[in-house]
mmCIF file of C-alpha atoms in Angstrom:
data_model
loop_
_atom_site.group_PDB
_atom_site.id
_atom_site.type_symbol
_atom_site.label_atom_id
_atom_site.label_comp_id
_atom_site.label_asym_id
_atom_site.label_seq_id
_atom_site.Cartn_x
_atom_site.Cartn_y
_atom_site.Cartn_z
ATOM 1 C CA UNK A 26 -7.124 110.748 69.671
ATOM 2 C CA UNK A 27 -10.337 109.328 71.419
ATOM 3 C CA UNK A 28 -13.448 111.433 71.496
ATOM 4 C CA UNK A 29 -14.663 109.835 75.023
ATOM 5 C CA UNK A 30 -18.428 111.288 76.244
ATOM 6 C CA UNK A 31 -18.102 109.750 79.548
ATOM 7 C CA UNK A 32 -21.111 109.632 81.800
ATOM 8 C CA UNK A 33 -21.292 113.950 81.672
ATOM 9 C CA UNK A 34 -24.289 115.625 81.319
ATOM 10 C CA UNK A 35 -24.728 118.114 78.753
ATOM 11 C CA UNK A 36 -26.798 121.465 80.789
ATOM 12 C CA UNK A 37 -24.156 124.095 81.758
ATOM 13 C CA UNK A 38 -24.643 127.007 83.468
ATOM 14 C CA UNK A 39 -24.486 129.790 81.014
ATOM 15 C CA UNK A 40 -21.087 131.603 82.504
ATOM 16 C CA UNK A 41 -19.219 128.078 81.820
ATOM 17 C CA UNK A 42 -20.062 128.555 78.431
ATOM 18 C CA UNK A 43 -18.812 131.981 78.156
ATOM 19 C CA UNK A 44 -15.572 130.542 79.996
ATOM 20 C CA UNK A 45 -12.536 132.727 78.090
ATOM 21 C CA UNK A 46 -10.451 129.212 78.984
ATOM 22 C CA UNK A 47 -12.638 127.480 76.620
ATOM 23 C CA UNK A 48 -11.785 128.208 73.418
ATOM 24 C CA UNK A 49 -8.066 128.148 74.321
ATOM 25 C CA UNK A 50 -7.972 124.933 75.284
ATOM 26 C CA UNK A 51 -10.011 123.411 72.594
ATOM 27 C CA UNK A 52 -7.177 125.124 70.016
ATOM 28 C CA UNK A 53 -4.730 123.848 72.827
ATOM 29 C CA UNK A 54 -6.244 120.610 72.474
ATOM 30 C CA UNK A 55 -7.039 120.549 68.719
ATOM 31 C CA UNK A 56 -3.038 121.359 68.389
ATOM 32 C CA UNK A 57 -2.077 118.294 70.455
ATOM 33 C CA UNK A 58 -4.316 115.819 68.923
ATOM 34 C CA UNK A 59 -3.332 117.215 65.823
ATOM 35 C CA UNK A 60 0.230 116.511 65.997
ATOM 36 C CA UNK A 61 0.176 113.061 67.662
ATOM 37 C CA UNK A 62 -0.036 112.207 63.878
ATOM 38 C CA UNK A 63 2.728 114.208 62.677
ATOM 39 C CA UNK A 64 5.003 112.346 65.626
ATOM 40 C CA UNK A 65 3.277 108.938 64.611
ATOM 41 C CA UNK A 66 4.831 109.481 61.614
ATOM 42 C CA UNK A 67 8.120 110.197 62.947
ATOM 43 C CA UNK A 68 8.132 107.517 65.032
ATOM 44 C CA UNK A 69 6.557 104.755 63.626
ATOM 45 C CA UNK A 70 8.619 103.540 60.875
ATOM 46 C CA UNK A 71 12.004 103.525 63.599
ATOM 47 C CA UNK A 72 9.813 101.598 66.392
ATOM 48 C CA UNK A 73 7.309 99.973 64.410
ATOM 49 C CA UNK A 74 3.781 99.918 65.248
ATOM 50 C CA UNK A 75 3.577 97.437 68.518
ATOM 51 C CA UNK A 76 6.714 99.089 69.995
ATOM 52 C CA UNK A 77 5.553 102.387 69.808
ATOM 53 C CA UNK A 78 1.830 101.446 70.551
ATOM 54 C CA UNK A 79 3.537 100.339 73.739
ATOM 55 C CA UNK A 80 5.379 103.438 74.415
ATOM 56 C CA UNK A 81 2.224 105.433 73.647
ATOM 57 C CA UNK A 82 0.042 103.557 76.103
ATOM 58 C CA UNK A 83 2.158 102.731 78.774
ATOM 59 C CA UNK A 84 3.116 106.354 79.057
ATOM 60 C CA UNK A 85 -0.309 107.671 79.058
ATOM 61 C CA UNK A 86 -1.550 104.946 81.275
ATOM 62 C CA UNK A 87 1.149 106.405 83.400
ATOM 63 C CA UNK A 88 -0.121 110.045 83.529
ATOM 64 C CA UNK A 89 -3.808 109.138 84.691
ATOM 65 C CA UNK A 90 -2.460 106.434 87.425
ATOM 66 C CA UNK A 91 -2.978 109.097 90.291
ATOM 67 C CA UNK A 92 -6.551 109.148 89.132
ATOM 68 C CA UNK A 93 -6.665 105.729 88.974
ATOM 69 C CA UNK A 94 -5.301 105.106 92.557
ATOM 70 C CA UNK A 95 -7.538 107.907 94.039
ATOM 71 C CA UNK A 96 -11.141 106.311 92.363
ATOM 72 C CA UNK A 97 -9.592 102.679 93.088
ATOM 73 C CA UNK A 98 -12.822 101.817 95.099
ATOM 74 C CA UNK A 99 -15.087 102.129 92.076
ATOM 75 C CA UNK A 100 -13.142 99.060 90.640
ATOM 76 C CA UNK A 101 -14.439 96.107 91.180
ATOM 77 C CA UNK A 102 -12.609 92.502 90.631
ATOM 78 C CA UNK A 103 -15.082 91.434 88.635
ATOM 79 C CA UNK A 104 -15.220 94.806 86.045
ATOM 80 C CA UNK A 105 -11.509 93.883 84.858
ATOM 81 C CA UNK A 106 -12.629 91.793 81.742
ATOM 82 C CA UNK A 107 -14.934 94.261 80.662
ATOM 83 C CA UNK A 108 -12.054 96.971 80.651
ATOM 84 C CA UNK A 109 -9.603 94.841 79.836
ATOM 85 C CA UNK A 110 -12.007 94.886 76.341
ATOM 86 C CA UNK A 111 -12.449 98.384 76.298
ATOM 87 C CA UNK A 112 -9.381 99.233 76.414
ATOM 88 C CA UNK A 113 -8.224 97.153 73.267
ATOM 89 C CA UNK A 114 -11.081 98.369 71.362
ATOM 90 C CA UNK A 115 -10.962 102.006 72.354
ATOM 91 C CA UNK A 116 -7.307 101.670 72.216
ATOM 92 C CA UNK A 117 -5.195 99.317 71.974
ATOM 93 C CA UNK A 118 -6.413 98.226 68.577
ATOM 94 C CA UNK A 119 -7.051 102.073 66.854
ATOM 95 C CA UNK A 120 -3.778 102.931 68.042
ATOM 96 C CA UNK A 121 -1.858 100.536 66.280
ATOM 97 C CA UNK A 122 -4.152 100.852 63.067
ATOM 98 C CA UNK A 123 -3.300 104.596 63.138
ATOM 99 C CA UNK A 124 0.499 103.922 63.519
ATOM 100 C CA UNK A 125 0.167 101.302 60.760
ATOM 101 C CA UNK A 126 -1.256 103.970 58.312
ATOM 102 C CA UNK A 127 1.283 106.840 59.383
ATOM 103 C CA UNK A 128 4.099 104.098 58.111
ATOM 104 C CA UNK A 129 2.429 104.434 54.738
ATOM 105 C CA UNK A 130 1.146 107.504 53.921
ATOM 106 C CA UNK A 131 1.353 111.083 54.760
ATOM 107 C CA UNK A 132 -0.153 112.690 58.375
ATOM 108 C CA UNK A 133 -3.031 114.312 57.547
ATOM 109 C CA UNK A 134 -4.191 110.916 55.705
ATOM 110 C CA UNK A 135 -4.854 109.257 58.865
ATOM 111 C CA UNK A 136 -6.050 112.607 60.464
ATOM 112 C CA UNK A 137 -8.670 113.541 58.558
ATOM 113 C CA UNK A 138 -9.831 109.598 58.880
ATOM 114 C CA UNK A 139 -9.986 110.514 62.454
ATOM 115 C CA UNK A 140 -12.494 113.175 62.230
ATOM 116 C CA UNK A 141 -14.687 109.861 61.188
ATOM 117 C CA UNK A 142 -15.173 109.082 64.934
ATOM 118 C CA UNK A 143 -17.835 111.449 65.464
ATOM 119 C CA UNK A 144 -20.034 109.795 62.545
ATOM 120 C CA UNK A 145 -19.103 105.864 63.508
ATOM 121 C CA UNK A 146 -20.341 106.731 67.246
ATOM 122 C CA UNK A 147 -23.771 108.056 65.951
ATOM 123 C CA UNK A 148 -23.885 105.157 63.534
ATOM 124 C CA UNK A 149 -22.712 102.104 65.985
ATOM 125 C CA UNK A 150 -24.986 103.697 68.920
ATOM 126 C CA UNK A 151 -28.178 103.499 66.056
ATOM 127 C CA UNK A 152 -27.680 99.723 65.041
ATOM 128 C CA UNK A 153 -26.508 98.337 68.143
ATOM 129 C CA UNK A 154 -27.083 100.652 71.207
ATOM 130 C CA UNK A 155 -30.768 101.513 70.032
ATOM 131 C CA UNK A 156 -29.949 105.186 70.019
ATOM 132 C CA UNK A 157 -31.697 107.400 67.814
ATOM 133 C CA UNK A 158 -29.616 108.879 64.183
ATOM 134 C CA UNK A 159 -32.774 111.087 62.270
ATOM 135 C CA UNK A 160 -32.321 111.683 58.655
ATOM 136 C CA UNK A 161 -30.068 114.470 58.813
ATOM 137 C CA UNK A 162 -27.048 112.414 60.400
ATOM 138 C CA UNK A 163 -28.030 109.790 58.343
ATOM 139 C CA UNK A 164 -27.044 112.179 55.240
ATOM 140 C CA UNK A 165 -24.214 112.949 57.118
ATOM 141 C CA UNK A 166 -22.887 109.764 57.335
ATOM 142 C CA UNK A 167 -22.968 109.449 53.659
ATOM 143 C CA UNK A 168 -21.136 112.489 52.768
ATOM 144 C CA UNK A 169 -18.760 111.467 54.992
ATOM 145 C CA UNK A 170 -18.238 108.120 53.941
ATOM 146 C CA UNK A 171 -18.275 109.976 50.251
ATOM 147 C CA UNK A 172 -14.980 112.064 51.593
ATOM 148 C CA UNK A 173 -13.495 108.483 53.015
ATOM 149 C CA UNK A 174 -13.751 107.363 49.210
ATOM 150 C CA UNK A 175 -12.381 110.155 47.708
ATOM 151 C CA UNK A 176 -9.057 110.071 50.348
ATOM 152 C CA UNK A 177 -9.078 106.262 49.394
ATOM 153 C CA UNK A 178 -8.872 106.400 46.082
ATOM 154 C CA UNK A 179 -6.147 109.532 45.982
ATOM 155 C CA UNK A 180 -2.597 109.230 46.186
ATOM 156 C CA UNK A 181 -0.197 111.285 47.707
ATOM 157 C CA UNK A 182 3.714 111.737 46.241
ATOM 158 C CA UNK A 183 2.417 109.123 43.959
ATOM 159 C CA UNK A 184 1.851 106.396 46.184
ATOM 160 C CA UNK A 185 -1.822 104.894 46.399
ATOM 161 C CA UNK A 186 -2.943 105.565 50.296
ATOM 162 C CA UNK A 187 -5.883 103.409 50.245
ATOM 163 C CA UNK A 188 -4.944 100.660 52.859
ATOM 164 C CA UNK A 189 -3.720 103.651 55.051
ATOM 165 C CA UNK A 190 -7.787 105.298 54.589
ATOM 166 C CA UNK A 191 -8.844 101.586 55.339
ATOM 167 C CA UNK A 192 -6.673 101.517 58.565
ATOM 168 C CA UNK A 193 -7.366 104.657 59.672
ATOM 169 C CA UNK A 194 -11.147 104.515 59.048
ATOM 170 C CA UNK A 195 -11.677 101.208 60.436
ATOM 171 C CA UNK A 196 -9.392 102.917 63.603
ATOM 172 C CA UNK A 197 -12.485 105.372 64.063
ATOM 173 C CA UNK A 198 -15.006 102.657 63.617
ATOM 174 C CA UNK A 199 -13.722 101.165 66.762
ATOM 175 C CA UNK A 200 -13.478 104.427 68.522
ATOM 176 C CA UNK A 201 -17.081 104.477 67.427
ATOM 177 C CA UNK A 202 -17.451 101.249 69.668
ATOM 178 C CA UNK A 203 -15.385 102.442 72.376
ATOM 179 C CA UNK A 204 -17.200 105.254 73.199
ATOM 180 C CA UNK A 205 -20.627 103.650 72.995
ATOM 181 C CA UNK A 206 -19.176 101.013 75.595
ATOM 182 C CA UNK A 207 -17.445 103.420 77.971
ATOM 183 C CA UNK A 208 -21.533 105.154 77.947
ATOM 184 C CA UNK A 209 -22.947 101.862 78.701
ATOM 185 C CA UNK A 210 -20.604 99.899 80.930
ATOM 186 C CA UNK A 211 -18.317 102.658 82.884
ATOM 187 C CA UNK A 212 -21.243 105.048 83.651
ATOM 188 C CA UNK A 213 -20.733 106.745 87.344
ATOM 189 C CA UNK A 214 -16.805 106.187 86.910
ATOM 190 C CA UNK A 215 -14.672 108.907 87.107
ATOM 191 C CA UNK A 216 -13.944 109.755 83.550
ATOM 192 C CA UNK A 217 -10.099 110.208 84.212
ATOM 193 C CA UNK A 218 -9.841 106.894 86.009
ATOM 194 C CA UNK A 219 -11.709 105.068 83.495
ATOM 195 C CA UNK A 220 -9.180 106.238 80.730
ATOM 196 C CA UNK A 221 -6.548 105.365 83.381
ATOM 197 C CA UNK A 222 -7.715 101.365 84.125
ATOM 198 C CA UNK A 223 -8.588 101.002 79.908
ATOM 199 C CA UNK A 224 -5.202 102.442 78.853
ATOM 200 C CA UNK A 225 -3.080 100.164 81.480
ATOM 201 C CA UNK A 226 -5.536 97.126 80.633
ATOM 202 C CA UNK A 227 -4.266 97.772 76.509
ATOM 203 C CA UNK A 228 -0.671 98.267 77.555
ATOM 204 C CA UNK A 229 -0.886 94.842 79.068
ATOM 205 C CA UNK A 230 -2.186 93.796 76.040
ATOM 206 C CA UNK A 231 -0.032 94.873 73.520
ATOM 207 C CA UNK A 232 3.308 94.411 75.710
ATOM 208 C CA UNK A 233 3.743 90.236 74.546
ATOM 209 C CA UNK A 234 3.677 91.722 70.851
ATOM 210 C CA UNK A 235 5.991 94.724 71.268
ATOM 211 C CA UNK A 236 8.319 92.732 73.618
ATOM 212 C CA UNK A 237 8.357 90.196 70.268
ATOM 213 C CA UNK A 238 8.791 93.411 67.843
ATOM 214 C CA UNK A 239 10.805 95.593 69.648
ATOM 215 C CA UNK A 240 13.463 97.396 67.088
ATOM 216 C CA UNK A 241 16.782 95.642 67.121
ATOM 217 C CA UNK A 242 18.806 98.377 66.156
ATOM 218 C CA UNK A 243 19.360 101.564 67.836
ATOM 219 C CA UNK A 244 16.681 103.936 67.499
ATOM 220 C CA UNK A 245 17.245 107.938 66.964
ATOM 221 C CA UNK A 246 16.849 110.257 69.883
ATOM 222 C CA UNK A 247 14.518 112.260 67.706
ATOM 223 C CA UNK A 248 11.932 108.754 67.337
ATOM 224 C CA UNK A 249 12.075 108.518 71.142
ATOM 225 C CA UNK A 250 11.060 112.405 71.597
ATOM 226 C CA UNK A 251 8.064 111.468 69.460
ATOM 227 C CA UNK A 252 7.207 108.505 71.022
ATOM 228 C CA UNK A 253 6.969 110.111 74.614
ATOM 229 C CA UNK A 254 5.109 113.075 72.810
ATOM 230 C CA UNK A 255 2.842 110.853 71.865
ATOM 231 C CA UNK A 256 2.707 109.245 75.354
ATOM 232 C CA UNK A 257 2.614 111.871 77.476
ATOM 233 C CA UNK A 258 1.371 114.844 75.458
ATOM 234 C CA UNK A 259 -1.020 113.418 72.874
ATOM 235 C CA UNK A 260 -2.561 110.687 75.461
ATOM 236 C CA UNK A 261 -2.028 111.130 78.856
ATOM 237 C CA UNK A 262 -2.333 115.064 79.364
ATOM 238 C CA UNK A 263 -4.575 115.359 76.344
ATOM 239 C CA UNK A 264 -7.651 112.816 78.088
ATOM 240 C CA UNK A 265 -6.788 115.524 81.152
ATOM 241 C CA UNK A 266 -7.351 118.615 79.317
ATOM 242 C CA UNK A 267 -10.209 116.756 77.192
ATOM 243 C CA UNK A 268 -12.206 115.744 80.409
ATOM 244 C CA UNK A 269 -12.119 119.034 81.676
ATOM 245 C CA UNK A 270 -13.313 120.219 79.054
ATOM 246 C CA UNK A 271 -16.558 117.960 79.178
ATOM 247 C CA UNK A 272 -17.031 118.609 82.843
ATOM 248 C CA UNK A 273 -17.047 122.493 82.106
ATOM 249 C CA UNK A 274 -19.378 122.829 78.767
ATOM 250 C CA UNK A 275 -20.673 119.110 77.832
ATOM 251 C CA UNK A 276 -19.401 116.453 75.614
ATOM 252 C CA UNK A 277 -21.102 117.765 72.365
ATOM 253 C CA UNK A 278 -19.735 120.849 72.428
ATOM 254 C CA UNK A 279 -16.002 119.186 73.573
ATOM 255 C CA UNK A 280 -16.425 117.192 70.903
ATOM 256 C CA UNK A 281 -16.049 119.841 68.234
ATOM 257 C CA UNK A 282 -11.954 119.903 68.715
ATOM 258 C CA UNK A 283 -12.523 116.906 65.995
ATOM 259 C CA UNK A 284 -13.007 119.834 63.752
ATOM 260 C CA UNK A 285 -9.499 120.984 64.776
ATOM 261 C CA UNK A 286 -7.422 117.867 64.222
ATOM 262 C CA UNK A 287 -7.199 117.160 60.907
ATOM 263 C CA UNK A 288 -6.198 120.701 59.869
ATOM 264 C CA UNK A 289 -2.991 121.002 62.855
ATOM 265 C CA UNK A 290 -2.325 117.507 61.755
ATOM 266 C CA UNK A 291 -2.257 118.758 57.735
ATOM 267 C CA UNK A 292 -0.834 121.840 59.179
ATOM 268 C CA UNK A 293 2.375 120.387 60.904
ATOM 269 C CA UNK A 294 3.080 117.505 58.445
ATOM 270 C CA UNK A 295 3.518 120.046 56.112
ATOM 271 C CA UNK A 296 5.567 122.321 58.363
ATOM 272 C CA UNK A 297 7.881 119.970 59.672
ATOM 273 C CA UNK A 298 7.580 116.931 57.338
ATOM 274 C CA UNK A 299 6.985 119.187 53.737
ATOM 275 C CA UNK A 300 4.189 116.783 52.800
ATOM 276 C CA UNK A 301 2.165 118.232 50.314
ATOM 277 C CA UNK A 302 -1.755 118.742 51.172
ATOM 278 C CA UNK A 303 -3.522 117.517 47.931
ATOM 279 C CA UNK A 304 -6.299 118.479 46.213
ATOM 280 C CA UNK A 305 -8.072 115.239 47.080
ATOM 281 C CA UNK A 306 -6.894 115.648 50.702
ATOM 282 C CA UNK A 307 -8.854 119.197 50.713
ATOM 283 C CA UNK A 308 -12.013 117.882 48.934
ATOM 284 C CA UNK A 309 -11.935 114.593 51.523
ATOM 285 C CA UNK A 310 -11.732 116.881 54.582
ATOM 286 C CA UNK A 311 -14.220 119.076 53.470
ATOM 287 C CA UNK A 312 -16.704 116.184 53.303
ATOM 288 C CA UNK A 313 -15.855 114.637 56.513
ATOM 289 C CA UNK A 314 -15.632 117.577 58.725
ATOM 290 C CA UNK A 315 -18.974 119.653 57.064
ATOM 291 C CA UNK A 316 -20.621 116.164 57.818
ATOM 292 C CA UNK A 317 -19.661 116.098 60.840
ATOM 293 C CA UNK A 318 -20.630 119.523 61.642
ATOM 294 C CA UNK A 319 -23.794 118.729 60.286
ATOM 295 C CA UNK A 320 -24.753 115.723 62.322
ATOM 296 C CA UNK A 321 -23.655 117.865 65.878
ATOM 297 C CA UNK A 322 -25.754 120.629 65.158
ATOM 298 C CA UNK A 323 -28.691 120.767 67.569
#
């Protein structure tokens, strides 16, 4: 999951907001996000990260090309760099830290560590975008980084998950980055497209690495289901369905599916997977996600 703002403007006419499609597809969209870490965690050991970082991109990349193709003229030669660095810090980069983590430790680990993004962008736009935090997200940030200690220092069938909560956390950090960069430097682009040229740009990237990594034994057909979940579903359709979203009632209020994620992803790991939801998973999420809510209120 990337919580993208775009370029969108946030005043809506009032009958968008009462849109009956709304709340569907942010539970729609909460669900998919959601379980893009319970098929991480299916796939990831079987591929390994850069293989099914790959698969993941390449896939979704592959979705948003007709968006891609039809904005082409907003592309400039000269703008490919700067994607080319979006895309491995928006993408490339956070996806592989998230598949990383699901290899260690159980789903909702790395998505409650998710819900982080929300916080990171507020704090990255503050010290290095010159945007404005107030004291209440500031006190937001530090119950939330209170619930990232707490999952940290927890363990889960009696394995420590701390480098998984460092992976995962330092996975929203950069989404925090991403999304501050796609506001400054792909402003006026097509949101779609933008996600299109980024994600191609970090399949590019990480293709030398999986081509080097790539599983030598035969992987199950279960793994590959997963894998093209993940690529088609959980990336591809999901930046569709998220961007529409945006366009109809603003990015804050889009931006509250982050509240969804973490409990489909706890949700379906324990559904499908039968890991156990801890104690320490509960207090962590409860810290992250009421700090969240408290930094988006108006």
């Amino acid at each position: 999951m990337t919580v993208q703002t775009g370029s969108m403007v946030e005043p809506l006419p009032q009958a968008a907001q009462r849109d009956w499609r709304t709340p569907l597809e942010l539970l729609a969209l909460g669900a998919i996000w959601g379980g893009s870490f319970l098929f991480m965690r299916i796939a990831a050991n079987p591929f390994g990260p850069f293989a099914l970082v790959e698969v993941r991109l390449a896939l979704g990349a592959l979705v948003l090309l007709p968006f891609l193709w039809r904005e082409r003229a907003h592309f400039r030669a000269g703008m490919w760099p700067k994607l080319a660095m979006i895309g491995a810090i928006n993408s490339a980069i956070p996806f592989l830290l998230f598949a990383w983590a699901a290899q260690r430790s159980p789903a909702a680990v790395g998505a409650i560590c998710n819900a982080m993004t929300v916080l990171f962008t507020a704090l990255v736009g503050f010290l290095f975008f010159g945007q404005k935090i107030g004291l209440r997200r500031s006190l937001a940030l530090l119950v939330g980084f209170v619930g990232v200690v707490v999952l940290a220092t927890s363990k889960a069938g009696g394995l420590s998950v701390g480098g998984a909560v460092v992976a995962g956390s330092t996975a929203a950090l950069l989404y925090g980055f991403g999304i501050n960069l796609v506001r400054k430097h792909l402003a006026g682009i097509p949101p779609a497209a933008a996600a299109a040229a980024t994600l191609s740009c970090a399949a590019l990237l990480v293709l030398p690495f999986a081509a080097t990594h790539w599983p030598t034994t035969n992987i199950a057909a279960g793994a590959w289901a997963s894998a093209i979940a993940i690529g088609v579903l959980c990336t591809g359709y999901a930046f569709l369905l998220y961007y529409r979203l945006i366009q109809r009632i603003g990015p804050a209020r889009a931006a509250t599916v982050t509240y969804l994620v973490p409990l489909f992803g706890a949700g379906f790991a324990w559904l499908f997977l039968g890991e156990p939801v801890t104690p320490a998973m509960l207090a962590a999420g409860a810290l992250i996600l009421g700090s969240v809510a408290a930094s988006q209120r108006a």
